[in-house]
Coordinates of C-alpha atoms in Angstrom, one line a residue:
M1150 CA 99.2 108.0 89.0
E1151 CA 95.5 107.5 89.6
N1152 CA 95.5 104.2 91.5
L1153 CA 94.9 104.8 95.8
T1154 CA 95.9 101.2 96.4
E1155 CA 99.2 101.9 94.7
I1156 CA 99.7 104.7 95.8
H1157 CA 99.5 103.8 99.4
R1158 CA 101.8 100.9 98.7
L1159 CA 104.4 103.6 97.9
I1160 CA 103.9 105.7 100.2
D1161 CA 103.5 103.3 102.9
K1162 CA 106.9 102.3 103.0
Q1163 CA 108.2 105.5 103.3
L1164 CA 105.5 107.3 105.9
P1165 CA 102.9 104.4 107.3
L1166 CA 100.1 105.6 109.4
P1167 CA 99.8 105.2 112.9
E1168 CA 97.8 102.3 114.1
C1169 CA 94.3 102.6 114.9
A1170 CA 94.7 106.8 113.9
P1171 CA 91.0 107.4 112.3
K1172 CA 91.2 109.0 108.7
I1173 CA 89.5 112.0 107.5
Y1174 CA 88.8 112.8 104.6
V1175 CA 87.8 116.8 103.6
L1176 CA 86.1 117.7 100.0
G1177 CA 84.1 120.8 99.3
D1178 CA 83.6 122.9 95.8
T1179 CA 86.0 125.5 94.8
G1180 CA 86.2 128.2 97.3
A1181 CA 83.9 126.6 100.1
G1182 CA 86.3 127.3 102.3
K1183 CA 88.0 123.3 102.4
S1184 CA 91.4 124.7 102.6
T1185 CA 90.6 127.3 105.2
V1186 CA 88.8 124.7 107.5
L1187 CA 91.5 122.7 107.2
Q1188 CA 94.6 125.4 108.9
H1189 CA 92.4 126.0 111.3
I1190 CA 92.5 122.1 112.3
L1191 CA 96.1 122.0 111.6
G1192 CA 96.6 125.0 113.0
T1193 CA 98.9 127.1 110.5
K1194 CA 96.3 130.0 109.4
K1195 CA 99.3 132.7 110.0
Q1196 CA 101.5 130.7 107.7
S1197 CA 98.1 130.2 105.3
F1198 CA 98.5 126.8 104.6
P1199 CA 96.9 125.2 102.6
S1200 CA 97.3 127.8 100.7
T1201 CA 93.8 128.9 100.1
L1202 CA 92.8 130.8 96.9
R1203 CA 88.8 131.4 94.9
R1204 CA 89.7 128.8 92.0
R1205 CA 90.8 125.1 91.8
T1206 CA 93.6 124.8 94.7
T1207 CA 93.8 120.8 95.4
V1208 CA 95.3 118.8 92.8
A1209 CA 97.4 117.0 95.0
I1210 CA 95.5 114.8 97.1
T1211 CA 97.4 115.7 100.4
E1212 CA 97.0 113.4 103.7
Y1213 CA 98.1 115.2 106.8
V1214 CA 99.2 113.5 110.1
I1215 CA 98.4 115.0 113.0
D1216 CA 100.2 113.0 115.7
K1217 CA 102.2 114.9 118.3
T1218 CA 104.7 111.5 118.6
L1219 CA 105.7 112.2 115.4
P1220 CA 108.5 114.1 113.6
Y1221 CA 108.3 116.4 110.6
A1222 CA 108.8 114.4 107.5
A1223 CA 106.5 114.4 104.3
C1224 CA 106.7 112.3 101.0
F1225 CA 105.8 112.9 97.5
V1226 CA 104.8 110.7 95.0
L1227 CA 105.7 112.3 91.8
K1228 CA 104.3 112.8 88.1
T1229 CA 106.0 110.5 85.1
A1230 CA 108.2 112.2 82.9
I1231 CA 105.3 111.1 80.3
E1232 CA 102.8 112.2 82.2
V1233 CA 104.4 115.9 82.6
R1234 CA 105.7 115.4 78.4
A1235 CA 101.9 115.1 77.7
S1236 CA 100.5 117.9 79.5
I1237 CA 103.0 120.2 77.9
E1238 CA 102.5 119.4 74.8
E1239 CA 98.2 119.0 75.1
I1240 CA 98.8 122.7 76.5
L1241 CA 100.4 124.0 73.4
E1242 CA 98.6 121.9 71.0
Y1243 CA 95.2 124.0 72.7
T1244 CA 97.0 126.9 72.2
Q1245 CA 98.0 127.2 69.1
S1246 CA 94.6 126.2 68.0
S1247 CA 92.8 128.5 69.3
I1248 CA 95.4 130.7 68.0
M1249 CA 94.3 130.0 64.2
K1250 CA 90.9 130.2 64.7
L1251 CA 91.7 133.9 65.5
I1252 CA 93.8 134.0 62.0
K1253 CA 91.2 132.5 59.7
K1254 CA 89.0 134.8 61.5
G1255 CA 91.0 137.8 60.9
K1256 CA 91.0 139.0 64.7
E1257 CA 93.7 140.2 66.5
I1258 CA 96.2 138.1 68.7
D1259 CA 96.4 139.2 71.9
R1260 CA 99.5 138.1 73.4
K1261 CA 98.4 138.2 76.7
D1262 CA 95.8 135.8 76.2
V1263 CA 98.1 133.6 74.2
V1264 CA 100.3 133.9 77.9
D1265 CA 97.1 132.9 80.1
N1266 CA 96.3 129.8 77.5
L1267 CA 99.8 128.7 77.8
G1268 CA 99.6 129.0 81.9
E1269 CA 97.2 126.5 82.0
S1270 CA 95.9 123.0 80.5
A1271 CA 92.0 123.4 80.0
D1272 CA 91.0 121.2 83.1
Q1273 CA 93.3 123.5 85.2
R1274 CA 95.4 120.3 86.5
F1275 CA 98.3 121.4 85.2
R1276 CA 99.9 125.1 85.2
L1277 CA 103.1 125.4 83.7
K1278 CA 102.0 129.3 85.2
Y1279 CA 103.7 128.5 88.2
I1280 CA 106.6 126.6 87.8
I1281 CA 107.4 128.8 84.2
E1282 CA 108.4 132.3 85.0
E1283 CA 105.8 134.8 82.9
E1284 CA 108.6 136.2 80.8
V1285 CA 109.9 132.7 79.3
L1286 CA 106.2 132.0 78.8
D1287 CA 105.8 135.2 76.9
S1288 CA 108.9 134.0 74.8
Y1289 CA 107.3 131.3 73.9
A1290 CA 103.7 132.9 73.1
T1291 CA 106.0 135.1 70.8
R1292 CA 107.2 132.2 68.5
L1293 CA 103.9 130.1 69.0
I1294 CA 102.4 133.3 67.4
S1295 CA 104.9 133.4 64.6
E1296 CA 105.0 130.0 63.4
S1297 CA 100.8 129.3 63.9
E1298 CA 101.0 132.9 61.1
T1299 CA 103.8 131.7 59.3
S1300 CA 102.1 128.0 58.8
S1301 CA 98.5 129.0 58.3
D1302 CA 98.0 128.1 55.3
S1303 CA 99.1 125.0 55.5
Y1304 CA 98.0 123.9 59.4
E1305 CA 95.1 121.1 60.1
E1306 CA 93.7 120.8 63.0
E1307 CA 94.5 117.0 64.3
V1308 CA 98.1 116.6 62.7
E1309 CA 100.4 116.5 64.8
Q1310 CA 103.0 119.6 63.9
A1311 CA 107.0 118.9 64.9
F1312 CA 106.8 122.6 66.1
I1313 CA 105.0 121.5 68.2
K1314 CA 106.7 118.4 69.7
D1315 CA 110.3 120.3 69.7
L1316 CA 108.4 123.3 71.7
A1317 CA 107.2 120.9 74.2
E1318 CA 110.5 119.0 74.7
E1319 CA 112.2 122.1 75.4
V1320 CA 109.4 123.8 77.9
F1321 CA 109.8 120.2 79.4
K1322 CA 113.8 120.1 79.6
V1323 CA 113.2 123.9 81.6
V1324 CA 110.6 121.9 84.1
Q1325 CA 113.1 119.5 85.0
V1326 CA 115.7 121.8 85.6
T1327 CA 113.4 123.7 87.6
L1328 CA 112.8 120.2 89.4
K1329 CA 116.7 119.7 89.3
D1330 CA 117.3 123.2 90.9
L1331 CA 114.7 123.4 93.7
A1332 CA 114.6 119.3 95.2
G1333 CA 116.9 117.8 93.6
V1334 CA 115.8 115.4 91.4
T1335 CA 114.1 114.9 88.2
L1336 CA 111.2 113.4 86.6
S1337 CA 111.5 109.3 85.1
D1338 CA 109.0 107.8 83.1
G1339 CA 108.2 105.3 86.3
Q1340 CA 106.7 106.1 89.7
A1341 CA 108.9 107.7 91.9
T1342 CA 108.4 109.4 95.7
L1343 CA 110.7 112.2 97.5
I1344 CA 110.9 111.6 101.3
K1345 CA 112.1 115.2 103.2
E1346 CA 112.9 115.4 106.7
Y1347 CA 112.6 118.3 108.7
D1348 CA 114.4 119.9 111.8
N1349 CA 111.3 121.7 113.1
R1350 CA 107.7 122.6 111.7
E1351 CA 108.8 126.4 109.7
T1352 CA 111.0 124.3 107.7
C1353 CA 108.6 121.8 106.7
I1354 CA 105.5 123.7 106.4
D1355 CA 107.8 126.1 104.2
S1356 CA 109.2 123.2 102.4
V1357 CA 106.0 121.6 101.9
K1358 CA 104.6 125.2 100.6
M1359 CA 107.0 124.7 97.6
F1360 CA 105.6 121.5 96.7
L1361 CA 101.8 122.1 97.3
K1362 CA 101.1 125.8 97.4
A1363 CA 99.0 127.0 94.7
G1364 CA 101.1 130.1 93.4
K1365 CA 104.2 130.9 91.4
G1366 CA 107.2 129.2 92.4
S1367 CA 105.9 125.8 93.3
L1368 CA 106.5 122.7 92.4
S1369 CA 102.4 121.4 92.8
P1370 CA 102.1 120.4 89.0
L1371 CA 104.4 117.8 89.0
V1372 CA 103.7 116.7 91.9
S1373 CA 100.0 113.3 92.7
Y1374 CA 100.1 112.8 95.6
A1375 CA 101.3 114.1 99.4
R1376 CA 101.6 112.9 102.9
V1377 CA 103.3 115.1 105.5
Q1378 CA 103.3 114.4 109.3
G1379 CA 104.1 115.5 112.6
R1380 CA 103.4 117.6 115.7
F1381 CA 100.6 119.6 113.8
G1382 CA 97.5 120.7 115.3
A1383 CA 95.1 123.6 116.8
E1384 CA 95.7 124.6 120.7
W1385 CA 91.9 123.7 120.7
L1386 CA 93.1 120.1 120.0
P1387 CA 93.7 117.4 122.7
E1388 CA 97.6 117.1 123.4
D1389 CA 97.1 113.6 122.5
S1390 CA 95.3 113.7 119.4
S1391 CA 96.1 111.8 116.0
F1392 CA 94.4 111.6 113.4
V1393 CA 94.4 111.6 109.7
I1394 CA 92.9 114.9 107.5
I1395 CA 92.8 114.5 103.6
D1396 CA 92.8 117.2 102.0
G1397 CA 90.6 115.8 98.9
E1398 CA 90.6 117.6 95.8
G1399 CA 87.8 119.9 95.1
I1400 CA 84.5 118.7 93.9
G1401 CA 84.5 121.3 90.4
H1402 CA 85.2 124.3 89.5
D1403 CA 81.9 124.4 87.0
I1404 CA 78.4 122.5 87.0
K1405 CA 78.9 120.4 84.2
E1406 CA 82.3 119.3 85.3
S1407 CA 80.6 118.8 89.4
A1408 CA 77.1 117.2 87.8
I1409 CA 78.9 113.6 88.6
L1410 CA 80.7 113.0 91.5
S1411 CA 84.4 112.0 90.6
S1412 CA 85.3 108.3 90.7
R1413 CA 88.5 109.5 93.0
H1414 CA 86.6 110.8 95.7
L1415 CA 84.5 107.1 96.4
D1416 CA 87.8 105.4 96.9
Y1417 CA 88.7 108.1 99.4
F1418 CA 85.0 107.5 101.1
E1419 CA 86.1 103.5 101.5
F1420 CA 89.5 104.8 102.9
S1421 CA 88.0 106.9 105.1
D1422 CA 86.7 106.7 108.5
A1423 CA 84.9 110.3 108.3
I1424 CA 83.7 112.2 105.8
V1425 CA 83.4 116.2 105.9
L1426 CA 81.9 117.7 103.4
A1427 CA 82.9 121.7 103.3
E1428 CA 80.0 123.4 101.4
G1429 CA 79.7 127.8 101.2
A1430 CA 76.2 129.1 102.9
G1431 CA 75.9 131.6 100.3
K1432 CA 74.6 129.2 97.5
P1433 CA 74.5 126.1 99.3
F1434 CA 74.6 123.4 97.1
A1435 CA 73.7 124.9 94.1
A1436 CA 76.8 123.3 92.2
G1437 CA 79.2 119.9 93.5
G1438 CA 77.6 120.2 97.0
K1439 CA 74.7 118.3 95.7
S1440 CA 76.6 115.7 93.6
A1441 CA 78.7 114.6 96.5
L1442 CA 75.8 114.5 99.3
K1443 CA 73.9 112.2 96.2
G1444 CA 76.6 110.1 96.2
V1445 CA 77.4 109.8 100.1
I1446 CA 73.9 108.9 100.2
Q1447 CA 73.5 106.2 97.6
N1448 CA 77.0 104.7 97.9
G1449 CA 76.0 104.5 102.2
Y1450 CA 78.1 106.4 103.5
V1451 CA 75.2 108.4 105.5
D1452 CA 76.7 107.4 109.0
N1453 CA 80.4 108.3 108.3
F1454 CA 78.8 111.9 106.6
Y1455 CA 79.7 115.5 108.8
L1456 CA 78.5 118.7 107.5
M1457 CA 80.3 121.9 107.4
M1458 CA 79.1 124.9 106.3
T1459 CA 81.1 127.6 105.9
K1460 CA 81.0 131.3 105.8
L1461 CA 77.5 131.7 107.9
D1462 CA 78.3 135.5 107.6
E1463 CA 77.9 136.2 103.7
L1464 CA 74.2 136.1 105.1
I1465 CA 74.4 138.9 106.3
D1466 CA 72.6 141.8 104.8
E1467 CA 75.0 145.5 105.7
D1468 CA 70.9 147.3 104.0
E1469 CA 69.1 145.3 107.0
E1470 CA 68.3 147.3 109.7
E1471 CA 68.6 144.5 112.2
Q1472 CA 70.8 141.5 111.6
S1473 CA 70.6 138.1 112.4
D1474 CA 73.2 136.5 114.9
F1475 CA 75.2 133.1 114.6
K1476 CA 72.2 131.1 115.8
G1477 CA 69.8 133.0 113.2
R1478 CA 72.4 132.6 110.7
I1479 CA 72.2 128.5 111.7
Q1480 CA 68.7 129.0 111.2
D1481 CA 68.5 130.7 108.0
V1482 CA 70.9 127.9 106.6
R1483 CA 68.7 125.2 108.3
R1484 CA 65.6 127.0 106.1
E1485 CA 67.4 125.7 103.0
F1486 CA 67.9 122.2 104.1
K1487 CA 64.7 122.1 103.0
N1488 CA 64.8 122.7 100.1
L1489 CA 67.4 120.0 99.4
D1490 CA 65.5 117.7 100.4
Q1491 CA 62.8 118.3 98.3
A1492 CA 65.9 118.2 95.2
L1493 CA 66.6 115.0 96.5
K1494 CA 63.7 113.6 96.7
S1495 CA 62.6 114.7 92.9
D1496 CA 66.3 111.9 92.2
D1497 CA 64.3 109.0 94.1
I1498 CA 66.2 109.9 97.2
Q1499 CA 64.6 109.4 100.5
E1500 CA 67.1 110.2 103.2
E1501 CA 67.1 112.5 106.1
R1502 CA 70.2 111.2 108.4
W1503 CA 72.1 113.2 106.0
S1504 CA 71.4 116.0 108.0
N1505 CA 72.1 115.1 111.8
N1506 CA 75.7 115.9 111.9
V1507 CA 75.8 119.4 111.1
F1508 CA 78.5 122.3 111.7
Y1509 CA 78.2 125.6 111.2
T1510 CA 81.4 128.6 110.6
E1511 CA 82.1 132.4 110.0
G1512 CA 85.2 134.3 110.2
L1513 CA 87.5 132.0 109.9
K1514 CA 89.7 133.9 107.4
A1515 CA 89.3 136.9 110.4
K1516 CA 92.5 137.9 112.1
N1517 CA 90.1 136.9 115.0
T1518 CA 88.3 133.7 114.6
P1519 CA 85.1 133.3 116.1
T1520 CA 84.5 131.8 119.6
Q1521 CA 81.6 130.1 118.3
S1522 CA 83.6 128.7 115.0
I1523 CA 86.5 127.1 117.1
D1524 CA 83.7 125.9 119.2
Q1525 CA 82.0 124.4 115.9
L1526 CA 85.2 122.8 114.5
S1527 CA 86.6 121.6 118.0
A1528 CA 83.2 119.8 118.5
L1529 CA 83.4 118.2 114.8
I1530 CA 87.0 116.7 115.7
S1531 CA 85.7 115.6 119.0
M1532 CA 83.0 113.5 117.6
I1533 CA 84.6 111.8 114.7
V1534 CA 87.2 110.8 117.1
K1535 CA 84.8 109.4 119.8
R1536 CA 82.5 107.8 116.9
H1537 CA 86.0 105.9 115.8
S1538 CA 86.5 104.5 119.0
Q1539 CA 83.4 103.3 119.5
D1540 CA 82.1 99.5 117.7
R1541 CA 80.0 99.6 115.3
A1542 CA 76.6 97.1 115.6
V1543 CA 77.1 94.2 113.6
A1544 CA 75.2 94.6 110.7
R1545 CA 71.5 91.7 109.4
M1546 CA 71.7 90.8 105.8
P1547 CA 68.4 91.4 104.7
V1548 CA 66.8 88.8 101.9
Y1549 CA 66.3 90.3 98.3
D1550 CA 64.7 88.6 95.3
L1551 CA 67.8 88.4 93.0
E1552 CA 65.8 87.2 90.3
M1553 CA 64.0 91.1 89.9
L1554 CA 67.7 92.8 90.2
S1555 CA 68.2 92.0 85.9
A1556 CA 65.2 94.4 85.3
Y1557 CA 66.5 97.3 87.2
L1558 CA 69.8 97.4 85.6
E1559 CA 67.6 96.9 82.4
K1560 CA 68.6 100.4 81.2
V1561 CA 71.5 100.7 82.7
S1562 CA 73.9 100.6 79.2
E1563 CA 71.1 102.1 77.4
E1564 CA 71.5 105.5 79.7
F1565 CA 75.1 105.5 79.6
H1566 CA 75.1 105.2 75.5
E1567 CA 72.9 107.6 75.0
E1568 CA 75.0 110.2 77.5
W1569 CA 78.3 109.5 75.3
K1570 CA 77.0 110.2 72.2
R1571 CA 75.8 113.5 73.2
L1572 CA 79.5 113.7 74.7
L1573 CA 80.9 112.4 71.7
I1574 CA 79.6 115.2 69.3
E1575 CA 80.0 118.0 71.8
T1576 CA 83.6 117.8 72.8
P1577 CA 86.9 119.1 71.0
W1578 CA 88.9 117.4 69.4
Q1579 CA 91.9 118.2 71.7
S1580 CA 89.9 117.1 75.0
I1581 CA 89.1 113.6 73.1
K1582 CA 93.1 112.8 72.7
A1583 CA 93.3 113.9 75.9
F1584 CA 90.6 111.6 77.0
N1585 CA 91.6 108.8 75.3
R1586 CA 95.5 109.4 76.4
R1587 CA 94.0 109.0 80.2
M1588 CA 92.6 105.9 79.5
V1589 CA 95.6 104.2 78.1
W1590 CA 96.9 105.4 81.0
K1591 CA 94.3 104.3 83.4
H1592 CA 93.2 107.2 85.0
D1593 CA 89.1 107.2 85.6
E1594 CA 88.4 110.7 84.0
Y1595 CA 89.4 113.7 81.8
K1596 CA 87.5 116.8 82.5
G1597 CA 83.9 116.3 82.5
L1598 CA 84.7 113.0 80.3
K1599 CA 83.9 110.2 83.3
P1600 CA 82.9 107.2 82.1
I1601 CA 83.6 104.9 85.2
A1602 CA 82.1 108.1 87.4
Q1603 CA 79.0 107.7 85.1
L1604 CA 78.5 103.8 84.3
H1605 CA 79.0 103.4 88.6
D1606 CA 76.2 106.4 89.0
F1607 CA 74.0 104.8 86.7
I1608 CA 74.3 101.1 88.8
I1609 CA 74.1 103.0 92.1
A1610 CA 70.7 105.3 90.9
K1611 CA 69.3 101.2 90.4
M1612 CA 70.4 99.4 93.0
Y1613 CA 69.8 102.0 95.5
I1614 CA 66.0 101.9 95.2
F1615 CA 67.0 97.7 94.9
L1616 CA 68.1 97.7 98.2
A1617 CA 66.2 100.3 100.0
D1618 CA 63.2 96.9 99.7
P1619 CA 64.6 93.8 100.6
K1620 CA 62.4 91.0 100.6
S1621 CA 62.4 90.2 104.1
W1622 CA 64.7 90.4 107.0
P1623 CA 65.6 86.5 109.1
C1624 CA 64.7 88.0 112.5
E1625 CA 62.6 91.0 113.8
I1626 CA 64.9 94.1 114.3
S1627 CA 64.4 98.0 114.8
N1628 CA 64.3 100.0 111.2
S1629 CA 67.1 102.1 112.4
E1630 CA 69.0 98.2 112.6
K1631 CA 67.4 97.5 109.1
Q1632 CA 68.9 100.8 108.0
E1633 CA 72.7 100.6 108.9
S1634 CA 72.1 96.9 108.1
I1635 CA 71.4 98.1 104.0
D1636 CA 73.7 101.2 104.3
T1637 CA 76.6 98.3 105.1
I1638 CA 75.7 96.5 101.9
S1639 CA 75.3 99.2 99.7
K1640 CA 79.2 100.5 101.0
L1641 CA 80.1 97.2 99.9
F1642 CA 78.5 96.8 96.9
S1643 CA 79.6 100.1 95.6
S1644 CA 83.5 99.3 96.2
K1645 CA 83.0 96.3 94.0
A1646 CA 80.7 97.9 92.0
L1647 CA 83.3 100.3 90.7
A1648 CA 86.1 97.6 90.6
V1649 CA 84.0 95.8 88.0
V1650 CA 83.0 98.9 86.4
R1651 CA 87.8 99.8 86.5
D1652 CA 88.5 96.5 84.9
R1653 CA 85.9 96.5 82.0
I1654 CA 86.7 100.2 81.2
H1655 CA 90.9 99.9 81.8
V1656 CA 91.7 96.2 81.4
L1657 CA 89.3 94.3 79.5
V1658 CA 89.5 97.1 76.8
E1659 CA 93.0 98.7 76.8
E1660 CA 94.5 97.6 73.4
L1661 CA 91.3 99.7 72.2
W1662 CA 92.7 102.2 73.8
E1663 CA 95.8 102.3 73.0
K1664 CA 94.6 101.1 69.3
G1665 CA 92.9 104.8 69.7
M1666 CA 96.2 106.6 70.2
Q1667 CA 98.1 105.8 67.3
F1668 CA 96.2 107.8 64.3
S1669 CA 97.1 111.4 63.6
G1670 CA 96.2 114.1 61.2
A1671 CA 93.1 114.4 59.2
G1672 CA 90.8 112.8 60.6
S1673 CA 92.2 111.1 63.2
T1674 CA 89.4 112.4 66.1
M1675 CA 86.5 110.6 63.9
Q1676 CA 88.3 107.6 63.8
R1677 CA 89.2 108.0 67.8
K1678 CA 85.8 108.9 68.3
K1679 CA 84.7 105.4 66.5
I1680 CA 87.4 103.6 68.8
I1681 CA 85.6 104.8 71.5
E1682 CA 82.3 103.6 70.4
D1683 CA 83.8 100.5 70.3
V1684 CA 85.1 100.3 73.8
W1685 CA 81.7 101.0 74.8
N1686 CA 80.0 98.7 73.0
E1687 CA 82.3 95.8 74.6
S1688 CA 82.9 96.9 77.9
V1689 CA 79.3 98.5 78.3
P1690 CA 77.2 95.8 76.3
Y1691 CA 73.5 97.3 75.7
Y1692 CA 71.0 94.5 77.3
Q1693 CA 70.6 92.4 74.6
D1694 CA 73.6 91.6 73.7
I1695 CA 75.6 88.3 74.8
E1696 CA 78.3 90.0 76.7
A1697 CA 75.2 92.1 78.4
I1698 CA 74.5 88.5 80.5
R1699 CA 78.5 88.7 81.8
F1700 CA 78.0 92.1 82.8
K1701 CA 74.7 91.6 84.7
D1702 CA 76.2 88.5 86.4
Q1703 CA 79.3 90.7 87.5
I1704 CA 77.0 92.8 89.0
K1705 CA 74.6 90.3 90.1
Q1706 CA 78.0 88.2 91.7
S1707 CA 79.4 92.1 93.5
L1708 CA 76.4 92.3 96.1
I1709 CA 76.3 88.7 96.8
S1710 CA 79.4 89.1 97.5
A1711 CA 78.6 92.1 99.3
M1712 CA 76.3 90.4 101.9
T1713 CA 78.8 87.8 102.5
V1714 CA 81.3 89.8 103.8

């Protein structure tokens, strides 16, 4: 399930959020230290909760409700049986295709490599190795190798294999039995929630770990979302603390995937009162951090933004005779900010306020966390809570020349189509099929195939320049008030434009997406690619097409609506 509104509708029935509690969204690159930061805020470092690994660990986004007046409880939104079956089948198809390539090249098949491929999906969002024992995966690998060797002469890629279908169903039944044994429920074709109540903190953590941890014996591959509440919180937090901290999904585990910020993050930007980006000091903004910051700025969320620089101790060079102290390492990091400012300017982003609220930590995994790091975490939460309680200035709506809007949007469709011509050429058939399937499910993306985020990003990049240069202002106000007003419009426009993009790509052409999944056999990928091209021609029409007028008018109306709220 991807629709945040629907997710909250399901969970709020079971565990509603406290009224007026600030919501803090934490995101970061894989390995940036996001989960470690959360451990300190939750006061659960000793329990290693949430789990931390140097690979994608947060797939099921989790809301932690910190409130000393609430009992310990958790609500999990489970994936559907349809989704899990498809994920298993995709893993098997990919693994068999890899085996067949080795057979055709006359190369030796390493069963361990096959087991590794069976262990997780190509996008690392579904990990069978957490649910199924390695010996069982090994037996599947042996059968898959044997079947592939036997059928190699008749094997054709893109052709659905009866063996794969049967094995996928067998694996799914094992998953269902495991879920039943550990949680007392099974997956269904519809969306289901599971509510758990606990007597104490330890029982709560142990149970939630089973559902969310990144490791063997975990049910996390079967969970799409979670909310956990109770008397959590570090000792340094005030006793009456009440806030929600959201463990967001990693920005991406490779540069290609993190080049454009996922549309899922934009949903949480809108939902939350504060956005905290965890960024490692060793190689700051080398990958997803830059795309996250760019998204924050262009979508108008700078005033909600906080930067948590982690792992300053990685800047210590053991070979140097004179080591800088904590303040010195902070200065080293801030010098790197100048390079980032230049990189942003090269993308036509003129914005320096992003570095106003920066906090620094190191040694968060050490047995004794440095005092200065705790002080920085405490200052971060205090600032967010304080600002949440303050009244915001009323935005003054500037005047724009809406007749010029069309010129700004002229290249959007062309840029989108050019990008997708390249993607359709480069993307293997398994990923094309998996992507098509997720579009049928109304998910926004699959791996680096992010049409919702890409189209929205193209629109926002043009509109960022347009909104920064209004025709006039209705009254005399300060530059800071002008910027706050432009930010307000940008936030509202971003949300409305995202709704338009989703409607055009998901709803307007849903019959085409369903048609794409009907193809099977040799040549089905070319047919599916042709369907995807048809989808783009209809949902993202070229500038000169008749439908393009309606598309641009939807964007224009989104802006007008944003300015009248």
